[in-house]
Coordinates of C-alpha atoms and ligand atoms in Angstrom, one line a residue:
M783 CA 0.0 0.0 0.0
T784 CA 1.3 3.4 -0.9
I785 CA 1.8 6.0 1.8
T786 CA 0.2 9.3 0.5
G787 CA 0.5 11.7 3.5
D788 CA -3.3 12.0 3.7
M789 CA -5.5 12.0 6.8
L790 CA -8.4 9.7 7.3
I791 CA -11.6 11.4 8.3
G792 CA -14.3 8.7 8.5
Q793 CA -14.2 7.1 5.0
Q794 CA -12.7 10.2 3.5
V795 CA -9.0 10.4 2.5
T796 CA -8.0 14.1 2.8
R797 CA -4.8 16.1 2.4
G798 CA -4.4 18.3 5.5
Q799 CA -3.8 22.0 4.6
N800 CA -2.3 23.2 7.8
G801 CA 1.5 22.9 7.4
E802 CA 3.6 19.7 6.8
I803 CA 5.0 16.9 8.9
F804 CA 7.8 14.7 7.8
G805 CA 8.7 11.3 9.1
V806 CA 12.4 11.1 10.0
D807 CA 14.8 8.2 9.4
A808 CA 15.7 7.4 13.0
G809 CA 19.2 6.1 11.9
T810 CA 20.3 9.2 9.9
G811 CA 18.0 12.0 11.1
E812 CA 17.0 12.6 7.4
Q813 CA 13.5 13.5 6.3
L814 CA 11.4 10.8 4.7
L815 CA 8.9 11.3 1.9
P816 CA 6.0 11.9 1.5
S817 CA 5.1 14.8 3.7
F818 CA 1.9 14.6 5.7
G819 CA -0.5 17.5 5.7
G820 CA -1.5 18.9 9.1
A821 CA -5.2 19.0 10.1
T822 CA -7.1 22.3 10.2
L823 CA -9.7 23.0 12.9
S824 CA -12.3 22.4 10.2
D825 CA -10.9 18.9 9.7
L826 CA -11.1 18.4 13.4
E827 CA -14.7 19.6 13.4
K828 CA -15.6 17.0 10.7
A829 CA -13.9 14.2 12.6
C830 CA -15.7 15.1 15.8
Q831 CA -19.1 15.5 14.1
L832 CA -18.7 12.1 12.4
A833 CA -17.6 10.4 15.7
D834 CA -20.6 12.0 17.5
H835 CA -23.0 10.8 14.8
A836 CA -21.5 7.3 14.8
F837 CA -21.7 6.9 18.5
D838 CA -25.5 6.2 18.7
D839 CA -25.3 3.5 16.1
Y840 CA -22.0 2.0 17.1
R841 CA -22.9 1.6 20.8
E842 CA -25.9 -0.5 19.6
V843 CA -23.9 -2.8 17.2
S844 CA -24.3 -6.4 18.4
L845 CA -21.4 -7.8 20.5
E846 CA -20.7 -10.4 17.8
K847 CA -20.4 -7.7 15.1
R848 CA -18.2 -5.5 17.3
A849 CA -15.9 -8.5 18.0
A850 CA -15.7 -9.4 14.3
F851 CA -14.8 -5.7 13.5
L852 CA -11.9 -5.9 15.9
E853 CA -10.7 -9.1 14.3
R854 CA -11.0 -7.6 10.9
I855 CA -8.8 -4.7 11.9
A856 CA -6.2 -7.3 13.1
A857 CA -6.4 -9.2 9.8
N858 CA -6.0 -6.0 7.8
I859 CA -2.9 -5.0 9.8
L860 CA -1.4 -8.4 9.0
D861 CA -2.3 -7.9 5.3
L862 CA -0.2 -4.8 5.2
G863 CA 2.8 -7.2 5.3
D864 CA 6.3 -6.0 4.9
A865 CA 5.4 -2.5 3.8
L866 CA 4.3 -1.8 7.4
V867 CA 7.3 -3.5 9.0
E868 CA 9.8 -1.7 6.8
R869 CA 8.3 1.8 7.2
C870 CA 8.1 1.3 10.9
M871 CA 11.7 0.2 11.1
L872 CA 12.8 3.3 9.2
E873 CA 10.8 5.7 11.3
T874 CA 11.8 4.2 14.7
G875 CA 15.2 2.6 14.3
L876 CA 13.8 -0.5 15.9
P877 CA 15.0 -3.8 14.5
R878 CA 12.8 -6.1 12.4
A879 CA 12.3 -8.8 15.1
R880 CA 11.1 -6.1 17.5
I881 CA 8.6 -4.7 15.0
E882 CA 7.3 -8.1 14.0
G883 CA 6.9 -9.0 17.6
E884 CA 5.1 -5.8 18.3
R885 CA 2.8 -6.4 15.3
G886 CA 2.0 -9.8 16.8
R887 CA 1.2 -8.2 20.1
T888 CA -1.0 -5.6 18.5
V889 CA -3.0 -8.2 16.6
G890 CA -3.2 -10.4 19.7
Q891 CA -4.4 -7.4 21.7
L892 CA -7.3 -6.8 19.2
S893 CA -8.2 -10.5 19.4
L894 CA -8.2 -10.4 23.2
F895 CA -10.6 -7.5 23.1
A896 CA -12.7 -9.3 20.5
S897 CA -13.0 -12.2 23.0
V898 CA -13.8 -9.8 25.9
V899 CA -16.6 -8.3 23.8
R900 CA -18.1 -11.7 22.9
D901 CA -17.9 -12.8 26.5
G902 CA -20.0 -9.8 27.6
R903 CA -18.9 -9.8 31.2
F904 CA -17.5 -6.3 30.7
L905 CA -21.2 -5.1 30.7
D906 CA -21.2 -6.2 34.4
P907 CA -25.0 -6.8 34.4
R908 CA -26.5 -6.8 37.9
I909 CA -30.1 -7.5 38.7
D910 CA -31.9 -6.9 42.0
P911 CA -35.5 -7.9 41.2
A912 CA -38.4 -6.2 42.8
I913 CA -39.6 -7.4 46.2
P914 CA -43.2 -6.0 46.3
D915 CA -44.1 -7.5 49.7
R916 CA -40.9 -6.5 51.5
K917 CA -41.7 -4.9 54.9
P918 CA -41.6 -2.2 55.9
L919 CA -41.1 -0.9 52.3
P920 CA -41.3 -2.8 49.0
R921 CA -38.1 -3.0 46.9
V922 CA -38.1 -1.6 43.3
D923 CA -36.7 -3.6 40.4
L924 CA -33.1 -2.4 39.8
R925 CA -30.9 -3.5 37.0
L926 CA -27.4 -2.2 36.0
R927 CA -25.1 -2.5 33.1
N928 CA -22.1 -0.6 31.7
V929 CA -22.5 1.7 28.7
P930 CA -19.7 3.3 26.6
L931 CA -18.6 6.8 27.4
G932 CA -18.7 8.3 23.9
P933 CA -16.0 9.4 21.4
V934 CA -12.5 8.9 22.7
A935 CA -9.3 10.8 21.6
V936 CA -6.2 8.7 21.4
F937 CA -2.6 10.0 21.6
G938 CA -0.3 7.1 20.8
A939 CA 3.2 6.5 22.1
S940 CA 6.5 7.1 20.3
N941 CA 8.1 4.0 21.8
F942 CA 5.5 1.4 20.7
P943 CA 4.6 2.5 17.2
L944 CA 2.1 -0.3 16.8
A945 CA 1.0 -1.8 20.1
F946 CA 0.5 1.7 21.8
S947 CA -0.3 3.7 18.7
V948 CA -3.1 4.0 16.1
A949 CA -4.5 0.5 16.6
G950 CA -2.9 0.0 20.0
G951 CA -4.3 -0.8 23.4
D952 CA -6.2 2.5 23.9
T953 CA -7.9 2.3 20.5
A954 CA -8.7 -1.5 20.8
S955 CA -10.2 -1.1 24.3
A956 CA -12.2 2.0 23.4
L957 CA -13.6 0.4 20.2
A958 CA -14.4 -2.8 22.3
A959 CA -16.3 -0.7 24.8
G960 CA -18.4 0.8 22.0
C961 CA -16.7 4.2 21.7
P962 CA -15.7 5.8 18.3
V963 CA -12.0 6.8 18.3
I964 CA -10.2 9.8 16.8
V965 CA -6.4 9.3 16.8
K966 CA -4.0 12.2 16.8
A967 CA -1.1 10.5 15.0
H968 CA 2.3 10.7 16.8
S969 CA 4.6 12.8 14.7
A970 CA 7.5 10.4 15.2
H971 CA 5.9 7.7 13.0
P972 CA 3.4 9.3 10.5
G973 CA 3.9 6.7 7.7
T974 CA 3.3 3.8 10.1
S975 CA 0.2 5.7 11.4
E976 CA -1.3 6.2 8.0
L977 CA -0.8 2.5 7.0
V978 CA -2.4 1.2 10.2
G979 CA -5.1 3.9 9.9
R980 CA -6.0 2.7 6.4
A981 CA -6.3 -0.9 7.8
I982 CA -8.8 0.3 10.3
Q983 CA -10.7 2.5 7.8
K984 CA -11.0 -0.5 5.5
A985 CA -12.3 -2.7 8.3
V986 CA -15.0 0.0 9.1
R987 CA -16.1 -0.3 5.4
E988 CA -15.9 -4.1 5.3
C989 CA -17.8 -4.6 8.5
N990 CA -20.4 -1.9 7.7
M991 CA -19.6 0.0 10.8
P992 CA -20.8 3.7 11.1
E993 CA -18.4 5.9 9.2
G994 CA -17.3 8.1 12.0
V995 CA -16.2 5.2 14.2
F996 CA -12.6 6.0 13.3
S997 CA -10.6 9.0 12.1
L998 CA -6.9 9.7 12.0
L999 CA -5.5 13.3 12.1
F1000 CA -2.0 14.7 11.7
D1001 CA -1.1 17.8 13.7
S1002 CA 1.6 20.1 12.5
G1003 CA 1.7 21.8 15.9
R1004 CA -0.2 21.3 19.2
T1005 CA -3.4 23.2 18.4
V1006 CA -5.4 20.3 16.8
G1007 CA -4.4 17.8 19.6
Q1008 CA -5.3 20.3 22.3
S1009 CA -8.6 21.3 20.6
L1010 CA -9.5 17.7 20.2
V1011 CA -9.3 17.2 24.0
A1012 CA -11.2 20.4 24.5
D1013 CA -14.0 19.4 22.1
H1014 CA -17.4 18.9 23.8
R1015 CA -18.1 15.7 21.8
I1016 CA -15.0 13.9 23.1
K1017 CA -15.7 12.1 26.4
A1018 CA -12.3 10.5 27.3
V1019 CA -8.7 10.6 26.3
G1020 CA -6.1 7.9 26.1
F1021 CA -2.4 9.1 26.1
T1022 CA 1.1 7.6 26.4
G1023 CA 4.1 9.8 26.5
S1024 CA 5.9 12.4 28.5
R1025 CA 4.8 13.8 31.9
T1026 CA 4.7 17.3 30.4
G1027 CA 2.5 16.3 27.5
G1028 CA 0.2 14.2 29.7
V1029 CA -0.2 16.9 32.4
A1030 CA -0.9 19.5 29.7
L1031 CA -3.8 17.4 28.3
M1032 CA -5.1 16.7 31.9
H1033 CA -5.3 20.4 32.5
I1034 CA -7.3 21.0 29.3
A1035 CA -9.7 18.2 30.1
A1036 CA -10.2 19.3 33.7
G1037 CA -10.8 22.9 32.6
R1038 CA -13.6 22.1 30.2
E1039 CA -17.2 23.0 30.9
E1040 CA -17.8 19.2 31.1
P1041 CA -14.5 17.8 32.5
I1042 CA -13.6 14.4 31.1
P1043 CA -11.2 11.6 32.2
V1044 CA -7.7 11.6 30.7
Y1045 CA -6.0 8.2 31.0
A1046 CA -2.4 9.2 30.6
E1047 CA 0.6 6.9 31.1
M1048 CA 3.6 9.1 31.7
S1049 CA 6.7 8.7 33.7
S1050 CA 8.1 5.9 35.9
I1051 CA 11.6 4.9 37.0
N1052 CA 10.6 1.3 38.1
P1053 CA 12.7 0.7 41.2
V1054 CA 14.4 -2.7 41.7
I1055 CA 15.2 -3.7 45.3
L1056 CA 18.1 -6.0 45.7
L1057 CA 18.1 -7.9 49.0
E1058 CA 21.5 -9.0 50.3
K1059 CA 20.9 -12.7 50.4
A1060 CA 19.8 -12.7 46.7
L1061 CA 23.0 -10.8 45.8
V1062 CA 25.1 -13.4 47.8
E1063 CA 23.3 -16.3 46.1
R1064 CA 23.2 -15.1 42.5
G1065 CA 24.6 -11.6 42.2
E1066 CA 26.3 -12.2 38.9
S1067 CA 23.1 -13.5 37.1
I1068 CA 21.0 -10.7 38.5
A1069 CA 23.6 -8.2 37.3
K1070 CA 23.5 -9.7 33.8
A1071 CA 19.7 -9.8 33.7
F1072 CA 19.6 -6.2 34.9
I1073 CA 21.9 -4.9 32.1
A1074 CA 19.9 -6.9 29.5
S1075 CA 16.7 -5.4 30.8
L1076 CA 18.2 -1.9 31.0
T1077 CA 19.5 -1.9 27.4
Q1078 CA 16.7 -3.7 25.7
G1079 CA 15.2 -1.5 22.9
A1080 CA 17.8 1.2 23.8
G1081 CA 16.1 1.4 27.1
Q1082 CA 13.0 2.9 25.5
F1083 CA 10.5 1.1 27.7
C1084 CA 8.2 2.7 30.2
T1085 CA 9.1 -0.2 32.5
N1086 CA 12.9 0.2 32.1
P1087 CA 14.7 -0.3 35.4
G1088 CA 15.9 3.2 36.1
L1089 CA 16.6 2.8 39.9
L1090 CA 18.3 0.2 41.9
L1091 CA 18.0 0.1 45.7
A1092 CA 20.3 -2.0 48.0
V1093 CA 21.8 -2.0 51.4
E1094 CA 25.6 -1.8 51.4
S1095 CA 27.4 -5.1 51.7
P1096 CA 30.4 -7.0 50.1
A1097 CA 27.8 -8.7 47.9
L1098 CA 26.6 -5.4 46.5
V1099 CA 30.2 -4.4 45.6
E1100 CA 30.5 -7.7 43.7
F1101 CA 27.2 -7.0 42.0
E1102 CA 28.4 -3.6 40.9
D1103 CA 31.5 -5.1 39.3
H1104 CA 29.4 -7.7 37.4
A1105 CA 26.9 -5.1 36.3
V1106 CA 29.7 -2.8 35.0
A1107 CA 31.4 -5.7 33.3
A1108 CA 28.1 -6.6 31.5
L1109 CA 27.4 -2.9 30.7
E1110 CA 30.8 -2.5 29.1
T1111 CA 30.0 -5.2 26.5
T1112 CA 26.8 -3.4 25.4
S1113 CA 26.6 -1.7 22.1
A1114 CA 25.1 1.8 21.6
A1115 CA 21.7 1.7 20.0
T1116 CA 19.7 4.1 17.7
M1117 CA 17.0 5.9 19.6
L1118 CA 13.4 6.4 18.4
T1119 CA 13.8 10.1 17.4
P1120 CA 16.4 12.8 17.4
G1121 CA 14.4 14.5 20.1
I1122 CA 14.3 11.5 22.5
F1123 CA 18.1 11.0 21.8
K1124 CA 18.7 14.6 22.8
S1125 CA 16.7 14.4 26.0
Y1126 CA 18.4 11.1 26.9
C1127 CA 21.9 12.8 26.4
A1128 CA 20.8 15.8 28.5
G1129 CA 19.5 13.4 31.3
V1130 CA 22.8 11.4 31.3
D1131 CA 24.9 14.6 31.3
R1132 CA 22.8 16.0 34.2
L1133 CA 23.6 12.8 36.3
Q1134 CA 27.2 12.7 35.2
N1135 CA 27.8 16.2 36.3
H1136 CA 25.7 16.0 39.5
S1137 CA 27.6 16.7 42.7
A1138 CA 25.9 13.8 44.5
V1139 CA 26.4 11.2 41.8
K1140 CA 29.3 9.0 40.7
V1141 CA 29.6 7.2 37.3
L1142 CA 29.9 3.4 37.8
G1143 CA 30.2 2.5 34.1
R1144 CA 29.1 3.2 30.5
G1145 CA 28.3 1.1 27.6
N1146 CA 30.1 1.4 24.3
A1147 CA 29.8 4.6 22.4
G1148 CA 28.2 4.5 18.9
E1149 CA 27.3 6.6 15.9
K1150 CA 25.2 9.6 15.5
L1151 CA 21.8 9.3 17.3
Q1152 CA 22.9 6.1 19.1
A1153 CA 22.7 6.1 22.8
Q1154 CA 25.4 4.9 25.1
A1155 CA 24.1 3.1 28.2
A1156 CA 25.0 4.4 31.7
L1157 CA 25.0 3.3 35.3
F1158 CA 25.4 5.8 38.1
T1159 CA 25.5 5.5 41.9
T1160 CA 24.6 7.7 44.9
T1161 CA 23.8 7.3 48.6
A1162 CA 20.4 7.2 50.2
K1163 CA 21.2 10.4 52.1
E1164 CA 22.0 12.3 48.9
F1165 CA 19.0 10.7 47.0
L1166 CA 16.7 12.0 49.7
Q1167 CA 18.2 15.5 49.5
H1168 CA 18.1 15.8 45.8
E1169 CA 14.6 15.6 44.3
D1170 CA 16.0 15.8 40.7
L1171 CA 17.5 12.3 41.1
R1172 CA 14.0 10.9 41.0
E1173 CA 13.3 12.1 37.5
E1174 CA 12.9 9.7 34.6
V1175 CA 15.8 9.5 32.1
F1176 CA 14.1 7.8 29.2
G1177 CA 16.6 5.4 27.8
S1178 CA 19.4 3.0 29.1
S1179 CA 20.3 4.9 32.2
S1180 CA 20.0 3.7 35.8
L1181 CA 20.9 4.9 39.2
L1182 CA 22.0 2.6 42.1
V1183 CA 21.1 4.0 45.5
R1184 CA 23.3 2.6 48.3
C1185 CA 21.4 2.4 51.5
H1186 CA 23.1 2.3 54.9
D1187 CA 20.5 -0.1 56.4
D1188 CA 16.9 -1.3 56.0
K1189 CA 15.5 1.9 57.5
D1190 CA 17.4 3.9 54.9
L1191 CA 15.9 1.7 52.2
K1192 CA 12.4 2.2 53.4
A1193 CA 12.9 6.0 53.6
V1194 CA 14.1 6.0 50.0
L1195 CA 11.1 3.9 48.9
S1196 CA 8.7 6.2 50.8
S1197 CA 10.2 9.2 49.0
L1198 CA 9.3 7.9 45.6
E1199 CA 6.5 9.0 43.3
G1200 CA 4.0 6.5 41.8
Q1201 CA 5.5 3.8 39.6
L1202 CA 4.4 1.4 37.0
T1203 CA 6.5 -1.4 38.5
I1204 CA 8.6 -2.3 41.5
A1205 CA 10.7 -5.4 41.5
V1206 CA 12.2 -7.2 44.5
H1207 CA 15.1 -9.7 44.1
L1208 CA 15.1 -12.2 47.1
T1209 CA 15.7 -15.7 48.2
G1210 CA 13.4 -18.4 49.8
E1211 CA 14.4 -17.0 53.2
D1212 CA 13.1 -13.5 52.5
D1213 CA 9.4 -14.0 52.6
Q1214 CA 9.0 -12.1 55.8
T1215 CA 11.0 -9.1 54.5
L1216 CA 8.8 -9.1 51.4
K1217 CA 5.6 -9.2 53.6
N1218 CA 7.0 -6.2 55.6
L1219 CA 7.7 -4.2 52.4
L1220 CA 4.4 -5.1 50.7
P1221 CA 2.2 -2.3 52.1
T1222 CA 4.7 0.3 50.9
L1223 CA 5.1 -1.3 47.5
E1224 CA 1.3 -1.5 47.0
K1225 CA 1.0 2.2 47.8
K1226 CA 3.7 3.0 45.1
A1227 CA 3.2 0.7 42.1
G1228 CA 0.7 -0.9 39.8
R1229 CA 2.7 -4.1 39.4
I1230 CA 5.0 -5.7 41.9
L1231 CA 7.4 -8.4 40.7
V1232 CA 9.6 -11.0 42.4
N1233 CA 13.0 -11.9 40.9
G1234 CA 12.3 -10.2 37.6
F1235 CA 12.4 -6.9 35.7
G1236 CA 9.3 -4.9 34.6
T1237 CA 10.2 -4.9 30.9
G1238 CA 8.0 -7.3 29.0
V1239 CA 4.3 -6.5 29.8
E1240 CA 2.0 -9.5 29.2
V1241 CA -1.3 -8.7 27.6
C1242 CA -3.8 -10.7 29.6
H1243 CA -6.6 -10.5 32.1
A1244 CA -4.5 -10.1 35.3
M1245 CA -2.1 -7.4 34.0
V1246 CA -2.0 -3.9 35.5
H1247 CA 0.1 -1.4 33.5
G1248 CA -0.8 1.6 35.6
G1249 CA 0.0 3.0 39.0
P1250 CA -0.2 6.2 41.1
F1251 CA 0.7 9.6 39.5
P1252 CA 3.0 10.3 37.6
A1253 CA 3.1 6.7 36.4
T1254 CA -0.5 7.4 35.3
S1255 CA -3.1 10.1 35.7
D1256 CA -5.7 7.7 37.1
T1257 CA -4.4 5.2 39.6
R1258 CA -7.5 3.0 39.4
T1259 CA -6.9 1.8 35.8
T1260 CA -4.6 -0.1 33.5
S1261 CA -3.7 0.7 29.9
V1262 CA -2.7 -2.9 29.1
G1263 CA -4.8 -6.1 29.5
S1264 CA -8.5 -6.7 29.3
L1265 CA -9.3 -4.5 32.3
A1266 CA -8.3 -1.5 30.1
I1267 CA -11.8 -1.5 28.7
A1268 CA -13.2 -0.3 32.0
R1269 CA -11.7 3.1 31.3
F1270 CA -14.3 3.8 28.6
L1271 CA -17.4 2.5 30.4
R1272 CA -19.8 3.9 33.0
P1273 CA -22.6 2.1 34.9
V1274 CA -26.3 3.0 34.3
S1275 CA -29.2 1.7 36.5
Y1276 CA -32.7 0.9 35.1
Q1277 CA -35.5 1.1 37.6
D1278 CA -38.8 -0.7 37.1
F1279 CA -38.4 -1.0 33.4
P1280 CA -40.7 -3.1 31.2
D1281 CA -38.7 -6.3 30.2
S1282 CA -39.1 -5.6 26.4
V1283 CA -37.5 -2.2 26.7
L1284 CA -34.5 -3.3 28.9
P1285 CA -31.1 -3.7 27.2
E1286 CA -30.7 -7.4 26.2
A1287 CA -28.0 -8.0 28.9
L1288 CA -30.7 -7.2 31.5
Q1289 CA -33.8 -8.9 30.1
N1290 CA -35.2 -11.8 32.1
A1291 CA -34.5 -14.4 29.4
N1292 CA -30.8 -13.3 29.2
P1293 CA -30.7 -13.6 25.4
L1294 CA -26.9 -12.7 25.4
G1295 CA -26.3 -15.7 27.8
V1296 CA -24.0 -13.4 29.8
I1297 CA -23.0 -14.1 33.4
R1298 CA -24.9 -11.7 35.7
L1299 CA -25.0 -10.8 39.3
I1300 CA -28.6 -11.6 40.4
N1301 CA -29.5 -10.8 44.0
G1302 CA -25.8 -10.8 44.7
S1303 CA -25.0 -14.2 43.2
L1304 CA -23.3 -14.9 39.9
E1305 CA -25.6 -16.7 37.5
S1306 CA -25.7 -17.4 33.7
Ligands
NAP2158 P1 5.2 13.3 24.1 O1 6.1 14.4 23.7 O2 4.5 13.5 25.4 O3 4.2 13.1 22.9 C1 3.1 12.2 23.0 C2 2.0 12.7 22.1 O4 1.3 13.8 22.8 C3 2.4 13.2 20.8 O5 1.4 12.9 19.9 C4 2.6 14.7 21.0 O6 2.4 15.4 19.8 C5 1.4 14.9 21.9 N1 1.7 16.1 22.9 C6 2.8 16.2 23.7 N2 2.7 17.3 24.4 C7 1.5 17.9 24.0 C8 0.9 19.1 24.4 N3 1.4 20.0 25.3 N4 -0.3 19.4 23.8 C9 -0.8 18.6 22.8 N5 -0.2 17.5 22.4 C10 0.9 17.1 23.0 O7 6.0 11.9 24.3 P2 7.0 11.2 23.3 O8 7.2 12.0 22.0 O9 6.4 9.9 23.1 O10 8.3 11.1 24.1 C11 8.9 12.2 24.6 C12 9.4 11.8 26.0 O11 8.3 11.1 26.7 C13 10.5 10.8 26.1 O12 11.7 11.4 26.0 C14 10.2 10.2 27.4 O13 10.8 11.0 28.4 C15 8.8 10.2 27.6 N6 8.1 8.9 27.3 C16 7.7 8.2 28.4 C17 7.1 7.0 28.2 C18 6.6 6.2 29.3 O14 5.8 5.3 29.1 N7 7.1 6.4 30.5 C19 6.8 6.5 26.9 C20 7.2 7.3 25.8 C21 7.9 8.5 26.1 P3 3.6 15.4 18.7 O15 3.4 14.2 17.9 O16 3.3 16.6 17.9 O17 4.9 15.5 19.4

């Protein structure tokens, strides 16, 4: 399929007239052709109007048809074949295996949401039948189900150009919930965005979905993205990216006449706690696994281990030596965009020149736009005094905080902001220590791991990819896994309704065959 640089507004293919955006070859920094036309406010108006019109029909589409639509999107993405893989590699600098793996994950995610839709449990139907002869007062008939929120604006991530972008987790879960989606394409991978957008646009046509269920806009500045969040027809926002960007959109959404939820996944340094006995038992293998996790994908994972915490011991000194030895064998790697490379270098320079920080080791240097991994160290005392040491450096950079004792370690943990993940490396003798730490860990993170690293986020039912601010803007949710659908739903109660007017999920005969909570007990 040819990339034309056009936007997709419903079934229209339109050239944006508001400036130009170019994809950039991540390896060389050179502009790629064609250029993409930026949306005008009138393009945005059309997309919002179409999404608004589509909502009433799309929310009523049968669960089977909605599931088949998600599966059709997945099939159309696979049909794009190598054209998608190659454009994506060019725009991101990510290797083929990574892009192919991510495509598999994207398609798998769409299939997972198709199965969630068919299953119907996301509707969470609850029935408390009337009790007319209850004393002293009769009980009314009350029935509840979840309904979709309305059109959703999606801002994809630069670091997952497929799985967290145009047809990524936010789009898949919003469409599964019954919400039309308008995507503001990430300027770091416009060609990839257009190809995936066309796969969705084609699926809309093939499955006879309402036209405005999907649109894709390019923005040559920030006005269109911000106006999208401010538009009264948009009812929720999905975002993955920087803290600054996420917070800016949160403020716009909160300042609207009708405030709406922004589900932003932003910044996390993913602490890893190394207990002494684990370092004595297997310090070298933990060190190697740590460096592998740190440098995977040039460190461009939101779950990258950016902070190590350990109490001082001879085993910690040995761990440091092993980690530095492993680090020194790593190659520099191309970063996603020149902008991300620049902010990585600035973050590393800041730590390197920080009065409270020492360099432990560096990976090998590379070519232009290739990042060199870095490991730094400081003490708990300094860490507690310098707030800037808690900031995310997006890329392969990590800081080891040496604690004097367990009390120090707890103080450091307590000082941290919200995190996507916290990992603890321990032995079979450390269960009590883990139990003692658990209340603090639960307060800080969305996912707590034992003897592992947070990179590698399984898409499944029990995954939480979320956490307290600034990991995300809403600590009650996840952006990965089937629970992500809950972000785009709200409950409605129906009191004393005639059975024939009730939504199918709540009718007495249960025509959907969905599991329901009846008088407090689960029944199908
Ligand atoms: P970003 O700059 O926040 O951009 C994400 C998306 O939001 C893009 O579409 C961007 O538009 C848009 N945007 C950003 N600020 C905006 C604003 N003020 N108003 C309206 N729209 C706005 O994130 P990024 O480009 O993906 O990466 C930049 C940095 O984010 C990285 O260096 C890293 O620090 C961090 N990051 C963190 C994670 C994580 O999960 N923790 C993941 C990725 C990136 P444009 O396309 O026009 O830029």
